[in-house]
DNA sequence: AAATATTAAAACATCTGATGTTTTAATATT
DNA sequence: AATATTAAAACATCAGATGTTTTAATATTT
């Protein structure tokens, strides 16, 4: 019925105005806003209020303020890092169960893998093979390394050429790694992941979309089982 | 190789510290930080710098600062609205093609619909039928209404009980509506959407997951075609 | 002439302290 | 008991002083 009453802070007002100008196309990435002094006069507010607005816009990733003679406030495209970080703030509080991550991943990643099997270039395949090789080398180095795993899934996602798909897969992986993770995953886990990755690349190399899809689904479910088992065993979380 | 050099602004430092305290569990939603005066002394910075940090944390949705005697800075859970808005900032610049939206949706929504057909409670179905009824009433009222459409897809997503799925579907819909939208979609479009929704609810009512999935996929592809055609025709965008 | 060092200015960064506004809780009044 | 008043806590805003960074222009050296 009613909409939550808004803040009437001057800085919010300025944030809204500038954000709208950006989303409305009046301000474009690279554009420089007038200096603090000028802009505060234009808005009819103090420098302090304007600066508070700048800090908010920077947090959103819409602005970058640089010091120095050729400095100032520049409009920027929101970068991936900022977007993922801001999304993470939300997911953190949702604290989804592993099966929620798994379910969503099982919708997206097998489908993406299927498409990747059709689209992958020789270079794509080479990069994935490199990833496998690096993973293999780390296999008996003890703890599970998330970096190469994250990279593996990222590469496959990016073969689809769909930036939204890529972003979601990345963000999910990132969130799992940062929230659920640091479960003490043993070497058996690493090996299973490696074997699954191998089968997926194999299917990709064979240009076999259906197998690629199936193997990815199997991989995701297998990881789910292992992580869930690990959680249930109440192995220590390391924040 | 190298990581982009970071700002060394005092406010960023404070933002990082407080964000980490929240994500690390030292600060929980509802907790009140010390007053500006106290905190600025603890950090050894001026009130102005602290306030800049507060504005950034508010933009991230992690803090809510209230005026008045019982006011102060309170830790908050990032709410859906903030998360969607922040994600939108990113998607806006990516400006994905309609087919990118469609592709991702076609991964998620049919799968969600399939699950919804298994899980839907009588209440869920009643609400969807209400949505249909309202949509029907607006059918010949002229322009396409996004509200009920958005609600329809949201309801189905939420039946899955998976908050991540729900969030992604919501956010995609929201982004389409705000970026691509305001294409001049004609009544034929509205009718096709309505018919598709009807078929989906029908399948849901019959507890027929497979049909539900197929119909959702068909719906999404159909909408894609119509929107693409509308774009190609270069019908006017209304910002 | 080219390379290097110096300097000045533009623009942000931070601090201080004064004043205003909001909100709540305690108190006084009806 | 209900209502009105008031005081205090805490944020909101402003003005202005001072510091730091960065760049561009200038001067100096090779």
Short mmCIF file of C-alpha atoms (C1' of nucleotides) in Angstrom, two decimals:
data_model
loop_
_atom_site.label_atom_id
_atom_site.label_comp_id
_atom_site.label_asym_id
_atom_site.label_seq_id
_atom_site.Cartn_x
_atom_site.Cartn_y
_atom_site.Cartn_z
CA UNK A 1 0.00 0.00 0.00
CA UNK A 2 2.51 2.58 1.14
CA UNK A 3 6.03 3.05 -0.01
CA UNK A 4 8.69 3.35 2.70
CA UNK A 5 9.32 7.00 3.39
CA UNK A 6 12.47 8.22 1.79
CA UNK A 7 15.46 9.87 3.32
CA UNK A 8 15.53 13.51 2.67
CA UNK A 9 19.23 13.82 2.93
CA UNK A 10 20.77 16.29 0.57
CA UNK A 11 23.39 13.79 -0.50
CA UNK A 12 20.72 11.25 -1.48
CA UNK A 13 19.04 13.86 -3.56
CA UNK A 14 22.28 14.54 -5.38
CA UNK A 15 23.00 10.83 -5.80
CA UNK A 16 19.58 10.37 -7.38
CA UNK A 17 20.05 13.28 -9.72
CA UNK A 18 23.45 12.16 -10.92
CA UNK A 19 22.46 8.51 -11.17
CA UNK A 20 19.45 9.46 -13.24
CA UNK A 21 21.60 11.62 -15.46
CA UNK A 22 23.87 8.64 -16.07
CA UNK A 23 21.12 6.08 -16.63
CA UNK A 24 19.26 8.58 -18.75
CA UNK A 25 22.27 9.04 -20.97
CA UNK A 26 22.93 12.68 -20.15
CA UNK A 27 26.21 11.68 -18.57
CA UNK A 28 28.41 9.09 -20.17
CA UNK A 29 31.42 7.08 -18.97
CA UNK A 30 34.47 9.29 -19.19
CA UNK A 31 32.54 12.50 -18.66
CA UNK A 32 33.94 14.76 -16.00
CA UNK A 33 31.66 16.56 -13.63
CA UNK A 34 32.44 20.15 -12.69
CA UNK A 35 34.81 20.67 -9.78
CA UNK A 36 33.59 20.29 -6.23
CA UNK A 37 33.45 24.03 -5.84
CA UNK A 38 31.47 24.64 -8.98
CA UNK A 39 29.15 21.70 -8.54
CA UNK A 40 28.39 22.50 -4.93
CA UNK A 41 27.40 25.96 -6.07
CA UNK A 42 25.23 24.58 -8.86
CA UNK A 43 23.44 22.29 -6.42
CA UNK A 44 23.39 25.02 -3.82
CA UNK A 45 24.88 22.78 -1.16
CA UNK A 46 28.04 22.64 0.84
CA UNK A 47 31.11 20.84 -0.32
CA UNK A 48 30.67 18.30 2.47
CA UNK A 49 27.23 17.21 1.26
CA UNK A 50 28.44 16.94 -2.30
CA UNK A 51 31.35 14.82 -1.21
CA UNK A 52 29.04 12.48 0.67
CA UNK A 53 27.09 12.03 -2.54
CA UNK A 54 30.32 11.31 -4.40
CA UNK A 55 31.25 8.60 -1.94
CA UNK A 56 27.88 6.90 -2.46
CA UNK A 57 28.20 7.08 -6.22
CA UNK A 58 31.68 5.66 -6.01
CA UNK A 59 30.38 2.77 -3.92
CA UNK A 60 27.85 2.06 -6.64
CA UNK A 61 30.65 2.07 -9.15
CA UNK A 62 29.19 4.93 -11.14
CA UNK A 63 31.81 7.52 -10.35
CA UNK A 64 35.52 7.69 -9.86
CA UNK A 65 37.01 10.68 -8.12
CA UNK A 66 40.64 11.45 -8.71
CA UNK A 67 42.86 13.94 -6.99
CA UNK A 68 45.32 16.26 -8.67
CA UNK A 69 45.31 18.94 -11.30
CA UNK A 70 43.58 16.91 -14.02
CA UNK A 71 41.48 15.17 -11.42
CA UNK A 72 37.83 15.45 -10.61
CA UNK A 73 34.76 13.27 -10.64
CA UNK A 74 34.52 11.04 -13.69
CA UNK A 75 31.58 8.93 -14.73
CA UNK A 76 32.58 5.28 -15.00
CA UNK A 77 31.02 2.09 -16.23
CA UNK A 78 30.25 -0.16 -13.32
CA UNK A 79 32.95 -2.78 -13.42
CA UNK A 80 32.55 -6.48 -12.88
CA UNK A 81 34.38 -6.47 -9.59
CA UNK A 82 32.09 -3.85 -8.09
CA UNK A 83 28.98 -5.55 -9.41
CA UNK A 84 30.01 -8.88 -8.01
CA UNK A 85 30.96 -7.39 -4.70
CA UNK A 86 27.66 -5.54 -4.39
CA UNK A 87 25.75 -8.66 -5.33
CA UNK A 88 27.73 -10.59 -2.80
CA UNK A 89 26.63 -8.25 -0.04
CA UNK A 90 23.08 -9.32 -0.78
CA UNK A 91 23.72 -13.03 -1.15
CA UNK A 92 25.69 -13.01 2.08
CA UNK A 93 22.59 -12.16 4.07
CA UNK A 94 20.40 -14.58 2.18
CA UNK A 95 22.97 -17.19 3.11
CA UNK A 96 21.47 -19.68 0.70
CA UNK A 97 21.81 -23.37 1.33
CA UNK A 98 24.22 -25.25 -0.86
CA UNK A 99 21.34 -26.91 -2.63
CA UNK A 100 20.00 -23.51 -3.67
CA UNK A 101 23.29 -22.69 -5.32
CA UNK A 102 23.37 -26.11 -6.87
CA UNK A 103 19.85 -25.90 -8.20
CA UNK A 104 20.46 -22.59 -9.92
CA UNK A 105 23.80 -23.74 -11.25
CA UNK A 106 22.20 -26.91 -12.56
CA UNK A 107 19.82 -24.76 -14.57
CA UNK A 108 22.51 -22.62 -16.12
CA UNK A 109 25.82 -24.38 -16.37
CA UNK A 110 24.80 -27.55 -18.21
CA UNK A 111 22.95 -25.40 -20.73
CA UNK A 112 25.97 -23.16 -21.06
CA UNK A 113 28.25 -26.16 -21.45
CA UNK A 114 26.06 -27.52 -24.19
CA UNK A 115 26.34 -24.26 -26.09
CA UNK A 116 30.03 -24.06 -25.40
CA UNK A 117 30.51 -27.46 -27.01
CA UNK A 118 29.06 -26.01 -30.17
CA UNK A 119 30.88 -22.70 -30.11
CA UNK A 120 34.28 -23.46 -28.63
CA UNK A 121 37.21 -22.34 -30.75
CA UNK A 122 40.50 -24.24 -30.82
CA UNK A 123 41.92 -21.49 -28.62
CA UNK A 124 39.13 -21.96 -26.09
CA UNK A 125 39.85 -25.65 -25.93
CA UNK A 126 43.55 -25.06 -25.59
CA UNK A 127 42.96 -22.73 -22.65
CA UNK A 128 40.76 -25.28 -20.95
CA UNK A 129 43.40 -27.93 -21.47
CA UNK A 130 45.93 -25.62 -19.91
CA UNK A 131 43.62 -25.19 -16.98
CA UNK A 132 43.38 -28.94 -16.62
CA UNK A 133 47.12 -29.31 -16.77
CA UNK A 134 47.64 -26.72 -14.02
CA UNK A 135 44.98 -28.37 -11.94
CA UNK A 136 46.60 -31.73 -12.33
CA UNK A 137 49.89 -30.32 -11.10
CA UNK A 138 48.27 -29.05 -7.94
CA UNK A 139 46.35 -32.21 -7.30
CA UNK A 140 48.62 -33.66 -4.70
CA UNK A 141 49.63 -30.32 -3.26
CA UNK A 142 47.09 -30.77 -0.50
CA UNK A 143 44.17 -28.38 -0.06
CA UNK A 144 41.64 -27.70 -2.75
CA UNK A 145 42.42 -24.67 -4.88
CA UNK A 146 39.43 -22.63 -5.87
CA UNK A 147 41.20 -20.36 -8.32
CA UNK A 148 41.62 -22.86 -11.11
CA UNK A 149 38.18 -24.28 -10.50
CA UNK A 150 36.65 -20.82 -10.72
CA UNK A 151 38.62 -20.15 -13.86
CA UNK A 152 37.46 -23.39 -15.43
CA UNK A 153 33.80 -22.56 -15.01
CA UNK A 154 34.40 -19.00 -16.08
CA UNK A 155 36.05 -20.04 -19.30
CA UNK A 156 33.21 -22.31 -20.28
CA UNK A 157 30.69 -19.62 -19.45
CA UNK A 158 32.51 -17.06 -21.53
CA UNK A 159 32.53 -19.33 -24.57
CA UNK A 160 28.79 -18.82 -24.77
CA UNK A 161 29.46 -15.18 -25.53
CA UNK A 162 26.60 -14.26 -23.26
CA UNK A 163 27.75 -11.72 -20.71
CA UNK A 164 24.75 -12.22 -18.47
CA UNK A 165 25.30 -15.95 -18.31
CA UNK A 166 28.94 -15.33 -17.63
CA UNK A 167 28.24 -12.85 -14.87
CA UNK A 168 25.75 -15.06 -13.08
CA UNK A 169 27.97 -18.12 -13.20
CA UNK A 170 30.92 -16.10 -11.99
CA UNK A 171 28.97 -14.52 -9.20
CA UNK A 172 27.56 -17.79 -7.97
CA UNK A 173 30.96 -19.41 -7.95
CA UNK A 174 32.37 -16.39 -6.17
CA UNK A 175 29.65 -16.48 -3.55
CA UNK A 176 30.05 -20.19 -2.92
CA UNK A 177 33.75 -19.76 -2.54
CA UNK A 178 33.36 -16.91 -0.09
CA UNK A 179 30.42 -18.08 1.95
CA UNK A 180 30.27 -21.84 1.97
CA UNK A 181 33.79 -22.45 1.30
CA UNK A 182 36.64 -23.05 3.40
CA UNK A 183 34.99 -26.21 4.20
CA UNK A 184 37.88 -28.52 4.62
CA UNK A 185 37.65 -30.28 1.32
CA UNK A 186 39.92 -33.25 1.06
CA UNK A 187 42.02 -34.54 -1.74
CA UNK A 188 39.34 -36.98 -2.83
CA UNK A 189 37.23 -33.92 -3.59
CA UNK A 190 39.95 -32.37 -5.70
CA UNK A 191 40.40 -35.55 -7.67
CA UNK A 192 36.70 -35.94 -8.38
CA UNK A 193 36.50 -32.34 -9.56
CA UNK A 194 39.51 -32.86 -11.77
CA UNK A 195 38.09 -36.01 -13.30
CA UNK A 196 34.80 -34.29 -13.99
CA UNK A 197 36.52 -31.33 -15.59
CA UNK A 198 38.47 -33.71 -17.75
CA UNK A 199 35.32 -35.41 -18.98
CA UNK A 200 33.75 -32.06 -19.76
CA UNK A 201 36.73 -30.89 -21.78
CA UNK A 202 36.79 -34.23 -23.53
CA UNK A 203 33.18 -33.75 -24.62
CA UNK A 204 33.98 -30.21 -25.69
CA UNK A 205 36.89 -31.40 -27.75
CA UNK A 206 34.63 -33.98 -29.38
CA UNK A 207 32.07 -31.30 -30.15
CA UNK A 208 29.55 -33.37 -28.28
CA UNK A 209 27.04 -30.91 -26.77
CA UNK A 210 24.81 -33.52 -25.21
CA UNK A 211 27.61 -35.28 -23.36
CA UNK A 212 29.03 -31.94 -22.35
CA UNK A 213 25.70 -30.96 -20.83
CA UNK A 214 25.24 -34.24 -19.04
CA UNK A 215 28.75 -34.27 -17.66
CA UNK A 216 28.42 -30.73 -16.38
CA UNK A 217 25.16 -31.58 -14.65
CA UNK A 218 26.70 -34.65 -13.14
CA UNK A 219 29.68 -32.62 -11.99
CA UNK A 220 27.54 -30.00 -10.29
CA UNK A 221 25.46 -32.58 -8.51
CA UNK A 222 28.49 -34.51 -7.43
CA UNK A 223 30.05 -31.39 -5.98
CA UNK A 224 26.78 -30.66 -4.21
CA UNK A 225 26.80 -34.07 -2.57
CA UNK A 226 30.36 -33.75 -1.45
CA UNK A 227 29.94 -30.25 -0.09
CA UNK A 228 26.73 -31.16 1.68
CA UNK A 229 28.36 -34.19 3.22
CA UNK A 230 31.20 -32.00 4.32
CA UNK A 231 28.78 -29.49 5.87
CA UNK A 232 26.75 -32.17 7.61
CA UNK A 233 29.92 -33.58 9.08
CA UNK A 234 30.27 -30.15 10.61
CA UNK A 235 33.81 -29.90 9.57
CA UNK A 236 35.25 -26.60 10.66
CA UNK A 237 34.45 -23.45 8.80
CA UNK A 238 37.35 -21.12 8.45
CA UNK A 239 36.13 -17.58 8.10
CA UNK B 1 50.12 -9.25 -13.03
CA UNK B 2 49.51 -6.13 -11.01
CA UNK B 3 46.44 -5.16 -9.11
CA UNK B 4 45.08 -1.68 -9.78
CA UNK B 5 46.38 0.66 -7.12
CA UNK B 6 43.78 1.41 -4.53
CA UNK B 7 42.47 4.67 -3.25
CA UNK B 8 43.90 5.58 0.03
CA UNK B 9 41.01 7.64 1.09
CA UNK B 10 40.23 7.53 4.75
CA UNK B 11 36.58 6.89 4.09
CA UNK B 12 37.41 3.83 1.95
CA UNK B 13 39.49 2.48 4.74
CA UNK B 14 36.60 2.85 7.14
CA UNK B 15 34.15 1.34 4.67
CA UNK B 16 36.41 -1.68 4.30
CA UNK B 17 36.77 -2.12 8.03
CA UNK B 18 33.06 -1.91 8.72
CA UNK B 19 32.13 -4.08 5.73
CA UNK B 20 34.57 -6.71 6.86
CA UNK B 21 33.19 -6.57 10.38
CA UNK B 22 29.73 -7.20 8.96
CA UNK B 23 30.72 -9.97 6.56
CA UNK B 24 32.90 -11.47 9.25
CA UNK B 25 29.98 -11.63 11.62
CA UNK B 26 31.33 -9.19 14.21
CA UNK B 27 28.51 -6.83 13.36
CA UNK B 28 25.01 -8.11 12.81
CA UNK B 29 21.86 -6.60 11.34
CA UNK B 30 20.25 -4.45 13.99
CA UNK B 31 23.50 -3.61 15.71
CA UNK B 32 24.08 0.06 16.34
CA UNK B 33 27.45 1.59 15.82
CA UNK B 34 28.71 4.16 18.30
CA UNK B 35 27.71 7.77 17.68
CA UNK B 36 29.51 9.81 15.07
CA UNK B 37 31.48 11.57 17.71
CA UNK B 38 32.62 8.42 19.46
CA UNK B 39 33.35 6.48 16.29
CA UNK B 40 35.30 9.28 14.71
CA UNK B 41 37.45 9.33 17.84
CA UNK B 42 37.89 5.55 17.73
CA UNK B 43 38.97 5.70 14.11
CA UNK B 44 40.97 8.82 14.78
CA UNK B 45 39.36 10.69 11.92
CA UNK B 46 37.12 13.68 11.51
CA UNK B 47 33.39 13.47 11.54
CA UNK B 48 33.33 14.43 7.87
CA UNK B 49 35.39 11.44 6.80
CA UNK B 50 33.32 9.10 8.90
CA UNK B 51 30.16 10.47 7.36
CA UNK B 52 31.51 9.91 3.87
CA UNK B 53 32.09 6.29 4.81
CA UNK B 54 28.56 6.04 6.15
CA UNK B 55 27.14 7.27 2.87
CA UNK B 56 29.06 4.62 0.95
CA UNK B 57 27.90 1.88 3.30
CA UNK B 58 24.35 3.10 2.97
CA UNK B 59 24.65 2.94 -0.81
CA UNK B 60 25.76 -0.66 -0.48
CA UNK B 61 22.73 -1.33 1.66
CA UNK B 62 24.78 -2.39 4.65
CA UNK B 63 23.96 0.52 6.92
CA UNK B 64 21.04 2.71 7.73
CA UNK B 65 21.64 5.98 9.47
CA UNK B 66 18.76 7.53 11.34
CA UNK B 67 18.50 10.94 12.89
CA UNK B 68 17.05 11.71 16.28
CA UNK B 69 17.61 10.79 19.88
CA UNK B 70 17.42 7.01 19.39
CA UNK B 71 19.06 7.32 16.00
CA UNK B 72 22.50 6.39 14.83
CA UNK B 73 24.08 4.03 12.34
CA UNK B 74 22.45 0.60 12.25
CA UNK B 75 23.68 -2.43 10.42
CA UNK B 76 21.07 -3.68 7.97
CA UNK B 77 20.59 -6.70 5.78
CA UNK B 78 20.95 -5.69 2.17
CA UNK B 79 17.41 -5.59 0.88
CA UNK B 80 16.17 -6.88 -2.43
CA UNK B 81 15.48 -3.44 -3.81
CA UNK B 82 19.02 -2.26 -3.18
CA UNK B 83 20.53 -5.44 -4.57
CA UNK B 84 18.47 -5.24 -7.72
CA UNK B 85 19.22 -1.59 -8.18
CA UNK B 86 22.95 -2.11 -7.75
CA UNK B 87 22.90 -5.03 -10.15
CA UNK B 88 20.95 -2.93 -12.59
CA UNK B 89 23.69 -0.31 -12.59
CA UNK B 90 26.00 -2.98 -13.93
CA UNK B 91 23.63 -4.50 -16.47
CA UNK B 92 22.81 -1.06 -17.77
CA UNK B 93 26.33 -0.57 -19.04
CA UNK B 94 26.57 -4.09 -20.42
CA UNK B 95 23.43 -3.24 -22.33
CA UNK B 96 22.91 -6.86 -23.30
CA UNK B 97 21.06 -7.72 -26.45
CA UNK B 98 17.58 -9.09 -26.05
CA UNK B 99 18.78 -12.50 -27.10
CA UNK B 100 21.24 -12.53 -24.20
CA UNK B 101 18.42 -11.96 -21.77
CA UNK B 102 16.35 -14.54 -23.55
CA UNK B 103 19.07 -17.14 -23.54
CA UNK B 104 19.67 -16.84 -19.82
CA UNK B 105 15.97 -16.79 -19.09
CA UNK B 106 15.49 -19.86 -21.24
CA UNK B 107 18.00 -21.67 -19.04
CA UNK B 108 16.32 -20.73 -15.79
CA UNK B 109 12.63 -20.11 -16.17
CA UNK B 110 11.54 -23.32 -17.86
CA UNK B 111 13.45 -25.28 -15.24
CA UNK B 112 11.86 -23.19 -12.51
CA UNK B 113 8.42 -23.66 -14.03
CA UNK B 114 8.93 -27.40 -14.11
CA UNK B 115 9.74 -27.42 -10.42
CA UNK B 116 6.88 -25.05 -9.69
CA UNK B 117 4.46 -27.51 -11.29
CA UNK B 118 5.57 -30.05 -8.73
CA UNK B 119 5.60 -27.79 -5.74
CA UNK B 120 2.74 -25.34 -6.28
CA UNK B 121 0.25 -25.16 -3.42
CA UNK B 122 -3.43 -24.46 -4.02
CA UNK B 123 -2.78 -20.95 -2.75
CA UNK B 124 0.02 -20.47 -5.27
CA UNK B 125 -2.29 -21.54 -8.06
CA UNK B 126 -5.05 -19.29 -6.82
CA UNK B 127 -2.70 -16.31 -6.84
CA UNK B 128 -1.60 -17.06 -10.36
CA UNK B 129 -5.19 -17.32 -11.45
CA UNK B 130 -5.86 -13.96 -9.86
CA UNK B 131 -2.93 -12.57 -11.79
CA UNK B 132 -4.40 -13.96 -15.00
CA UNK B 133 -7.77 -12.48 -14.24
CA UNK B 134 -6.30 -9.03 -13.63
CA UNK B 135 -4.26 -9.33 -16.78
CA UNK B 136 -7.33 -10.26 -18.78
CA UNK B 137 -9.12 -7.18 -17.53
CA UNK B 138 -6.35 -4.93 -18.75
CA UNK B 139 -6.04 -6.64 -22.10
CA UNK B 140 -7.99 -4.15 -24.11
CA UNK B 141 -6.91 -1.18 -22.04
CA UNK B 142 -4.26 -0.38 -24.60
CA UNK B 143 -0.54 -0.43 -23.79
CA UNK B 144 1.23 -3.43 -22.36
CA UNK B 145 1.44 -3.48 -18.58
CA UNK B 146 4.67 -4.80 -17.21
CA UNK B 147 3.59 -4.95 -13.58
CA UNK B 148 1.37 -7.97 -13.85
CA UNK B 149 3.77 -9.69 -16.19
CA UNK B 150 6.61 -9.15 -13.76
CA UNK B 151 4.44 -10.40 -10.94
CA UNK B 152 3.51 -13.52 -12.89
CA UNK B 153 7.08 -14.56 -13.43
CA UNK B 154 7.98 -13.64 -9.88
CA UNK B 155 5.26 -15.83 -8.44
CA UNK B 156 6.35 -18.84 -10.39
CA UNK B 157 9.94 -18.27 -9.43
CA UNK B 158 9.06 -17.99 -5.77
CA UNK B 159 7.20 -21.29 -5.81
CA UNK B 160 10.54 -22.99 -6.29
CA UNK B 161 11.49 -21.76 -2.82
CA UNK B 162 14.93 -20.97 -4.15
CA UNK B 163 15.79 -17.38 -3.33
CA UNK B 164 18.68 -17.23 -5.76
CA UNK B 165 16.50 -18.39 -8.62
CA UNK B 166 13.90 -15.90 -7.58
CA UNK B 167 16.37 -13.05 -7.39
CA UNK B 168 17.90 -13.72 -10.77
CA UNK B 169 14.56 -14.05 -12.52
CA UNK B 170 13.33 -10.88 -10.86
CA UNK B 171 16.44 -8.96 -11.72
CA UNK B 172 16.42 -10.02 -15.34
CA UNK B 173 12.80 -9.06 -15.74
CA UNK B 174 13.48 -5.77 -14.01
CA UNK B 175 16.42 -5.04 -16.28
CA UNK B 176 14.50 -5.88 -19.42
CA UNK B 177 11.67 -3.67 -18.35
CA UNK B 178 13.96 -0.77 -17.61
CA UNK B 179 16.42 -1.04 -20.44
CA UNK B 180 14.81 -2.65 -23.42
CA UNK B 181 11.39 -1.79 -22.60
CA UNK B 182 9.20 0.90 -23.50
CA UNK B 183 9.35 -0.52 -26.89
CA UNK B 184 5.93 0.23 -28.20
CA UNK B 185 4.45 -3.18 -27.73
CA UNK B 186 1.07 -3.53 -29.31
CA UNK B 187 -2.05 -5.28 -28.18
CA UNK B 188 -1.20 -8.38 -30.16
CA UNK B 189 1.80 -8.71 -27.89
CA UNK B 190 -0.31 -8.43 -24.77
CA UNK B 191 -2.69 -11.08 -26.03
CA UNK B 192 0.08 -13.52 -26.89
CA UNK B 193 1.63 -13.06 -23.46
CA UNK B 194 -1.73 -13.60 -21.83
CA UNK B 195 -2.41 -16.75 -23.79
CA UNK B 196 1.01 -18.13 -22.91
CA UNK B 197 0.53 -17.36 -19.24
CA UNK B 198 -2.80 -19.12 -19.37
CA UNK B 199 -1.24 -22.23 -20.81
CA UNK B 200 1.46 -22.20 -18.16
CA UNK B 201 -1.04 -21.91 -15.33
CA UNK B 202 -3.11 -24.63 -16.91
CA UNK B 203 -0.12 -26.96 -16.87
CA UNK B 204 0.60 -25.97 -13.31
CA UNK B 205 -2.95 -26.71 -12.29
CA UNK B 206 -2.69 -30.12 -13.96
CA UNK B 207 0.55 -30.82 -12.13
CA UNK B 208 2.20 -31.38 -15.45
CA UNK B 209 5.84 -30.36 -15.04
CA UNK B 210 6.91 -31.25 -18.56
CA UNK B 211 4.19 -29.22 -20.24
CA UNK B 212 4.83 -26.40 -17.84
CA UNK B 213 8.49 -26.35 -18.80
CA UNK B 214 7.79 -26.54 -22.50
CA UNK B 215 5.20 -23.81 -22.39
CA UNK B 216 7.46 -21.51 -20.44
CA UNK B 217 10.26 -22.03 -22.92
CA UNK B 218 7.91 -21.39 -25.79
CA UNK B 219 6.64 -18.25 -24.08
CA UNK B 220 10.10 -16.86 -23.54
CA UNK B 221 11.11 -17.52 -27.13
CA UNK B 222 7.95 -16.04 -28.45
CA UNK B 223 8.44 -12.88 -26.43
CA UNK B 224 12.01 -12.73 -27.70
CA UNK B 225 10.83 -12.85 -31.29
CA UNK B 226 8.25 -10.17 -30.76
CA UNK B 227 10.60 -7.86 -28.92
CA UNK B 228 13.35 -8.37 -31.45
CA UNK B 229 10.96 -7.64 -34.27
CA UNK B 230 9.86 -4.55 -32.46
CA UNK B 231 13.47 -3.44 -32.01
CA UNK B 232 14.37 -4.13 -35.61
CA UNK B 233 11.43 -2.10 -36.71
CA UNK B 234 13.12 0.67 -34.81
CA UNK B 235 10.00 1.63 -33.11
CA UNK B 236 10.58 4.54 -30.81
CA UNK B 237 12.21 4.03 -27.46
CA UNK B 238 10.70 6.08 -24.70
CA UNK B 239 13.26 6.69 -22.01
"C1'" DA C 1 67.59 20.10 -29.13
"C1'" DA C 2 66.48 16.84 -25.82
"C1'" DA C 3 66.19 15.30 -21.40
"C1'" DT C 4 65.58 16.41 -16.82
"C1'" DA C 5 64.40 19.07 -12.83
"C1'" DT C 6 61.65 22.71 -10.79
"C1'" DT C 7 57.60 25.10 -9.81
"C1'" DA C 8 52.93 26.70 -9.77
"C1'" DA C 9 48.24 25.82 -9.96
"C1'" DA C 10 44.09 23.06 -10.06
"C1'" DA C 11 41.46 19.91 -7.64
"C1'" DC C 12 40.59 16.81 -4.20
"C1'" DA C 13 41.31 15.28 1.10
"C1'" DT C 14 40.84 16.24 5.70
"C1'" DC C 15 39.92 18.65 9.83
"C1'" DT C 16 37.55 21.88 13.05
"C1'" DG C 17 33.85 23.86 15.02
"C1'" DA C 18 29.54 26.21 14.70
"C1'" DT C 19 24.58 25.88 13.95
"C1'" DG C 20 20.30 23.54 12.62
"C1'" DT C 21 16.91 19.66 12.60
"C1'" DT C 22 14.80 15.30 14.12
"C1'" DT C 23 13.40 12.18 17.15
"C1'" DT C 24 12.63 10.32 21.52
"C1'" DA C 25 12.04 10.10 26.37
"C1'" DA C 26 11.14 12.40 30.40
"C1'" DT C 27 8.33 15.73 32.53
"C1'" DA C 28 4.58 18.70 33.28
"C1'" DT C 29 -0.10 19.82 32.55
"C1'" DT C 30 -4.78 19.16 31.92
"C1'" DA D 1 -5.14 8.83 32.16
"C1'" DA D 2 -4.38 11.40 28.34
"C1'" DT D 3 -2.13 15.04 26.34
"C1'" DA D 4 1.17 18.68 25.81
"C1'" DT D 5 5.74 20.46 26.70
"C1'" DT D 6 10.51 20.30 26.96
"C1'" DA D 7 15.23 18.77 27.08
"C1'" DA D 8 18.71 16.02 25.27
"C1'" DA D 9 20.90 12.84 22.10
"C1'" DA D 10 22.29 12.21 17.60
"C1'" DC D 11 22.50 13.24 12.98
"C1'" DA D 12 22.54 17.10 8.96
"C1'" DT D 13 24.57 20.88 6.99
"C1'" DC D 14 27.55 24.53 6.39
"C1'" DA D 15 31.78 27.51 6.15
"C1'" DG D 16 36.40 27.95 5.94
"C1'" DA D 17 41.12 26.71 6.90
"C1'" DT D 18 44.97 23.76 5.72
"C1'" DG D 19 47.17 19.81 3.50
"C1'" DT D 20 48.24 16.60 -0.40
"C1'" DT D 21 48.37 15.00 -5.17
"C1'" DT D 22 48.83 15.40 -9.74
"C1'" DT D 23 49.71 17.68 -13.87
"C1'" DA D 24 51.33 21.09 -16.98
"C1'" DA D 25 54.22 24.72 -17.75
"C1'" DT D 26 58.72 26.43 -17.17
"C1'" DA D 27 63.45 26.48 -16.30
"C1'" DT D 28 67.69 24.14 -16.29
"C1'" DT D 29 71.08 21.12 -17.65
"C1'" DT D 30 73.44 18.09 -20.89
#
